[in-house]
Amino acid sequence: MSFPGAAKLAGTRPLTDLHLAMRSWFAETARVLPWRSPDCSPWGILVSEVMLQQTPVVRVLPVWEDWMERWPEPADLAKEPSGEAVRHWGRLGYPRRALRLHAAAVAIVEKHGGKVPGTHAELLGLPGVGDYTAAAVAAFAFGQRETVVDTNIRRVHARLISGLALPAPSLTASEMRLADSLMPDDIELSVRWNASVMELGALVCTARSPKCSDCPVSESCAWLAAGEPPPTYTPKGQAWHGTDRQLRGAVMAVLRVADSPVEPEWLERPATDLGFAAAGAAVPLAALHRLNFPPEQLERALEGLVRDGLAEMHDGGLRLPA
DNA sequence: TATGCGTGGTC
DNA sequence: TGACCAAGCAT
């Protein structure tokens, strides 16, 4: 181990100043979020974790509340057509997550008696649940000692321990070892530690402009000590304009509000008469037309949506899976 | 392992 | 203004 304080973490590993500082900070500063309530079910926590994949808390909150009221148990969602999950996903983005959450609910009913399973391995077997989400649910819903590593934790570790402005482009084995070595041995403290490092990354040690003056552990930050060296690489942004991704998004916006199947013709060009049934989709339809995508790309995008299970053909029109 | 996958806020 | 960014996953 090569980071400051590593020796103190060996052996019986008593709590370090780092742990104590983080614990106080978390107790005073952590946001009150419904999925952090002691009342929140494992299902509620699983739903929150999937919604929070690549989506900010403020946008998740209202949709999560709606889902929990609508589908308080996995079985409630499992009964629905998958398209309903997609519809009520709203504008959270990456709607395939809604599809996978629905599939996870079905799997929970069929293989786990309707209860969210409590081990990392079982969770990992659910659709849409990867290593991070399995660890997060095992820790936060079932109180287990799990090595939780998300983008926030990676960034905090990169700065605090490794002295880097940003973590590597993709998660490395060495980062997992580091995260494991930093976790308190005590189970409950490990859960709290994971939550607090994540929260620090979300509120203080942010990607763009970290609020180091508010940081409870700035005194021991390797990146600050090194004089805030800049990132050693420039992250490549995701293409958007003119991509299938943009087009799929625009089509899904139409399907979410359409109250009957939408003829592909309507998607391609403005119709003189949409008919009463699709009139509710006039606004997103107009937005789609404004993008002016080539017809062949539209066709390809629609195929993709159907292939991915986000849409289906019915009576010559496109709709959410019913 | 690199890539594709939505959306909207921020600077 | 456009590029970056947000509790990743699947292929």
XYZ file of C-alpha atoms (C1' of nucleotides) in Angstrom:
344
model
C 0.000 0.000 0.000
C 1.410 3.324 -1.004
C -0.998 5.933 0.190
C -0.710 8.092 3.319
C -2.087 6.360 6.374
C -1.957 2.951 4.774
C -0.090 1.455 7.695
C -2.835 2.512 10.071
C -5.328 0.579 8.019
C -3.497 -2.705 8.349
C -4.136 -5.308 11.029
C -7.061 -4.633 13.308
C -7.603 -1.316 11.617
C -8.998 1.067 14.204
C -10.993 3.998 12.904
C -8.700 6.666 11.540
C -9.139 10.431 11.686
C -10.408 10.112 8.146
C -13.239 7.847 9.211
C -14.134 10.006 12.184
C -14.146 13.196 10.131
C -16.315 11.619 7.468
C -18.727 10.231 10.022
C -19.284 13.643 11.627
C -19.606 15.352 8.293
C -22.153 12.840 7.045
C -24.229 13.113 10.224
C -24.401 16.877 9.844
C -24.597 17.290 6.092
C -26.183 14.299 4.414
C -29.304 14.993 2.402
C -32.590 13.612 3.633
C -33.723 11.292 0.856
C -36.752 9.008 0.961
C -34.755 5.918 0.010
C -32.486 6.584 2.998
C -35.403 6.419 5.404
C -35.374 3.400 7.751
C -38.907 2.748 6.485
C -37.795 2.308 2.905
C -38.131 -1.245 1.606
C -35.390 -3.078 -0.299
C -37.608 -2.715 -3.361
C -37.691 1.058 -2.888
C -33.916 1.090 -2.576
C -33.460 -1.073 -5.651
C -35.733 1.204 -7.676
C -33.841 4.263 -6.473
C -30.475 2.761 -7.356
C -31.546 1.948 -10.899
C -33.138 5.365 -11.382
C -29.990 7.017 -10.072
C -27.792 5.314 -12.650
C -26.550 8.313 -14.620
C -29.430 10.500 -13.463
C -29.264 13.273 -10.825
C -31.162 12.964 -7.531
C -33.409 15.968 -8.108
C -34.866 14.460 -11.257
C -35.278 11.023 -9.715
C -37.208 12.165 -6.643
C -40.672 12.815 -8.149
C -40.566 9.751 -10.400
C -39.479 7.514 -7.534
C -42.370 8.790 -5.409
C -44.797 8.048 -8.224
C -43.414 4.548 -8.738
C -43.542 3.693 -5.059
C -47.145 4.814 -4.791
C -48.073 3.011 -7.988
C -46.052 -0.166 -7.468
C -45.232 -0.582 -3.762
C -44.071 -4.179 -4.256
C -42.234 -5.953 -7.070
C -45.378 -7.995 -7.775
C -47.347 -4.812 -8.470
C -44.963 -3.826 -11.241
C -44.573 -7.382 -12.511
C -48.320 -7.498 -13.268
C -48.078 -4.538 -15.621
C -47.079 -4.567 -19.278
C -43.463 -3.438 -19.591
C -44.644 -0.398 -21.547
C -46.238 1.014 -18.410
C -42.863 1.022 -16.692
C -41.435 2.882 -19.675
C -44.326 5.357 -19.724
C -43.997 6.196 -16.058
C -40.239 6.422 -16.359
C -40.994 9.830 -17.815
C -37.970 11.815 -18.894
C -35.379 10.210 -16.647
C -33.465 9.054 -19.704
C -32.094 5.641 -20.676
C -35.615 4.119 -20.758
C -34.172 0.624 -21.149
C -33.566 0.916 -17.414
C -37.348 0.955 -16.937
C -37.599 -2.159 -19.052
C -34.940 -3.888 -16.990
C -36.534 -2.843 -13.722
C -39.763 -4.376 -14.936
C -37.909 -7.544 -15.895
C -36.234 -7.515 -12.489
C -39.651 -7.303 -10.810
C -40.802 -10.320 -12.818
C -37.658 -12.236 -11.873
C -38.095 -11.300 -8.208
C -41.632 -12.691 -8.272
C -40.711 -15.825 -10.188
C -37.426 -16.721 -8.535
C -37.397 -15.001 -5.166
C -40.965 -15.260 -3.880
C -41.668 -11.603 -4.553
C -38.946 -10.349 -2.196
C -35.815 -8.550 -3.333
C -32.939 -10.987 -2.731
C -30.341 -9.953 -0.185
C -27.027 -11.210 -1.468
C -24.678 -9.616 -3.948
C -24.680 -12.710 -6.176
C -28.464 -12.977 -6.326
C -28.859 -9.265 -6.964
C -26.295 -9.446 -9.738
C -28.532 -11.992 -11.444
C -31.336 -9.454 -11.831
C -31.721 -7.557 -15.118
C -30.227 -4.076 -14.975
C -28.229 -4.839 -11.858
C -24.476 -4.695 -12.266
C -21.662 -4.812 -9.774
C -22.271 -1.345 -8.391
C -26.028 -1.700 -7.940
C -25.729 -5.174 -6.430
C -23.231 -3.887 -3.887
C -25.265 -0.760 -3.155
C -28.503 -2.676 -2.540
C -26.766 -5.340 -0.457
C -25.219 -2.577 1.655
C -27.987 -0.002 1.897
C -31.023 -2.288 1.920
C -29.569 -5.290 3.736
C -26.839 -3.748 5.844
C -24.010 -5.810 4.449
C -20.333 -4.953 4.240
C -19.877 -4.454 0.508
C -17.253 -2.729 -1.568
C -19.424 -0.054 -3.132
C -17.652 1.842 -5.895
C -19.532 4.387 -7.950
C -18.324 7.398 -9.878
C -18.437 9.606 -6.763
C -16.391 7.226 -4.674
C -13.903 6.761 -7.486
C -13.402 10.505 -7.757
C -12.998 10.999 -3.997
C -10.454 8.200 -3.837
C -8.603 9.525 -6.864
C -8.150 12.914 -5.207
C -7.937 12.097 -1.538
C -5.650 9.082 -1.806
C -4.090 8.975 -5.248
C -3.613 12.705 -5.760
C -5.292 12.687 -9.169
C -7.841 15.202 -10.421
C -9.991 12.451 -11.892
C -10.136 8.661 -11.769
C -9.131 6.556 -14.770
C -11.631 6.343 -17.650
C -12.806 2.927 -16.502
C -12.892 1.158 -13.153
C -9.705 -0.768 -12.386
C -8.989 -3.692 -10.074
C -6.623 -1.514 -8.114
C -9.424 0.934 -7.377
C -11.522 -1.907 -6.004
C -8.649 -2.998 -3.775
C -8.187 0.544 -2.565
C -11.887 0.937 -1.789
C -11.826 -2.382 0.053
C -8.784 -1.379 2.092
C -10.377 1.890 3.176
C -13.599 0.359 4.458
C -14.014 -0.022 8.204
C -14.150 -3.622 9.400
C -17.292 -3.045 11.389
C -20.321 -3.848 9.277
C -22.515 -0.910 10.228
C -19.640 1.511 9.983
C -18.776 0.167 6.538
C -22.307 0.892 5.327
C -22.101 4.406 6.708
C -18.636 4.891 5.253
C -19.775 3.925 1.782
C -22.727 6.282 1.975
C -20.635 9.167 3.265
C -17.872 8.897 0.667
C -20.522 8.769 -2.030
C -22.244 11.802 -0.525
C -18.971 13.711 -0.307
C -18.414 13.112 -4.004
C -21.930 14.256 -4.815
C -21.976 17.403 -2.684
C -18.383 18.569 -2.182
C -15.784 16.649 -4.159
C -17.612 17.271 -7.421
C -16.198 16.724 -10.874
C -16.335 20.302 -12.135
C -15.454 22.654 -9.311
C -14.881 20.890 -5.994
C -15.796 22.865 -2.885
C -12.591 22.114 -1.032
C -13.280 24.806 1.565
C -16.298 22.748 2.672
C -14.421 19.463 2.695
C -14.048 17.695 6.054
C -10.925 15.839 4.892
C -9.152 18.504 2.825
C -6.261 18.426 5.310
C -5.382 14.926 4.203
C -6.194 15.317 0.506
C -3.327 14.120 -1.681
C -4.580 16.107 -4.665
C -4.682 19.385 -2.713
C -1.275 18.618 -1.206
C 0.093 18.100 -4.711
C -1.154 21.546 -5.739
C -4.285 20.461 -7.584
C -2.640 18.991 -10.676
C -4.935 18.996 -13.727
C -6.437 15.809 -15.199
C -3.982 13.727 -17.205
C -6.574 13.007 -19.868
C -9.605 14.714 -21.355
C -12.812 12.714 -21.138
C -14.467 12.320 -24.518
C -17.993 13.586 -24.496
C -20.918 11.596 -25.802
C -22.044 12.498 -29.285
C -25.602 13.716 -29.392
C -26.712 15.880 -32.313
C -27.731 13.781 -35.280
C -27.240 10.483 -33.473
C -29.646 7.567 -33.203
C -29.682 8.347 -29.555
C -31.183 11.766 -30.095
C -33.673 10.322 -32.543
C -34.706 7.463 -30.273
C -35.257 9.950 -27.488
C -37.518 12.076 -29.659
C -39.521 9.038 -30.777
C -39.908 7.760 -27.226
C -41.175 11.171 -26.162
C -43.943 10.751 -28.742
C -44.806 7.196 -27.718
C -45.008 8.051 -24.035
C -47.826 10.513 -24.562
C -49.574 8.990 -27.574
C -52.848 7.356 -26.626
C -52.977 5.101 -29.640
C -50.403 3.481 -31.982
C -48.475 6.045 -33.995
C -48.147 5.437 -37.714
C -44.497 5.556 -38.823
C -45.645 7.959 -41.525
C -46.541 10.509 -38.855
C -43.090 10.230 -37.358
C -41.452 10.901 -40.688
C -43.224 14.086 -41.690
C -45.927 16.428 -40.425
C -49.400 15.079 -41.132
C -52.247 17.285 -42.174
C -54.549 15.281 -39.968
C -53.213 13.272 -37.075
C -56.681 12.230 -36.080
C -58.127 12.596 -32.625
C -56.241 9.667 -31.160
C -52.705 10.934 -31.683
C -53.467 14.590 -31.177
C -52.097 14.418 -27.641
C -48.683 13.723 -29.119
C -48.670 16.821 -31.302
C -45.989 18.660 -29.321
C -43.306 15.927 -29.185
C -44.222 15.041 -32.757
C -43.498 18.596 -33.860
C -40.213 18.482 -31.940
C -39.279 15.291 -33.755
C -40.052 16.796 -37.163
C -37.980 19.848 -36.339
C -34.920 17.611 -35.987
C -35.314 16.717 -39.641
C -33.683 13.294 -39.557
C -33.241 11.378 -42.827
C -35.996 8.749 -43.316
C -33.545 5.856 -43.467
C -32.104 6.795 -40.115
C -35.583 7.034 -38.646
C -36.350 3.577 -39.952
C -33.181 2.210 -38.410
C -33.934 3.897 -35.096
C -37.447 2.440 -34.996
C -36.040 -1.017 -35.662
C -33.648 -0.485 -32.797
C -36.419 0.517 -30.425
C -38.441 -2.561 -31.341
C -35.396 -4.796 -31.077
C -34.662 -3.412 -27.620
C -38.243 -3.994 -26.505
C -38.952 -0.308 -25.979
C -41.656 -0.273 -28.651
C -43.802 -2.659 -30.653
C -45.874 -2.585 -33.829
C -49.626 -2.868 -33.435
C -52.291 -2.262 -36.083
C -49.676 -0.717 -38.351
C -48.616 1.748 -35.671
C -45.871 2.010 -33.107
C -46.618 1.964 -29.384
C -45.115 1.176 -26.017
C -45.253 -2.583 -25.255
C -48.756 -3.343 -24.010
C -12.569 -3.200 -23.303
C -14.894 0.355 -26.101
C -19.187 1.648 -27.358
C -24.132 2.804 -27.287
C -27.656 4.168 -24.605
C -31.530 9.763 -22.738
C -32.180 13.848 -20.590
C -31.702 18.385 -18.741
C -28.937 21.466 -15.819
C -24.740 24.082 -15.536
C -20.960 27.175 -16.655
C -23.267 28.169 -26.925
C -21.674 23.878 -26.625
C -19.405 20.625 -23.908
C -19.458 18.419 -19.773
C -21.727 15.865 -16.367
C -25.129 12.825 -13.336
C -25.553 6.627 -7.515
C -23.969 2.244 -14.779
C -25.291 -1.659 -17.575
C -24.981 -4.817 -21.409
C -22.714 -6.379 -25.271
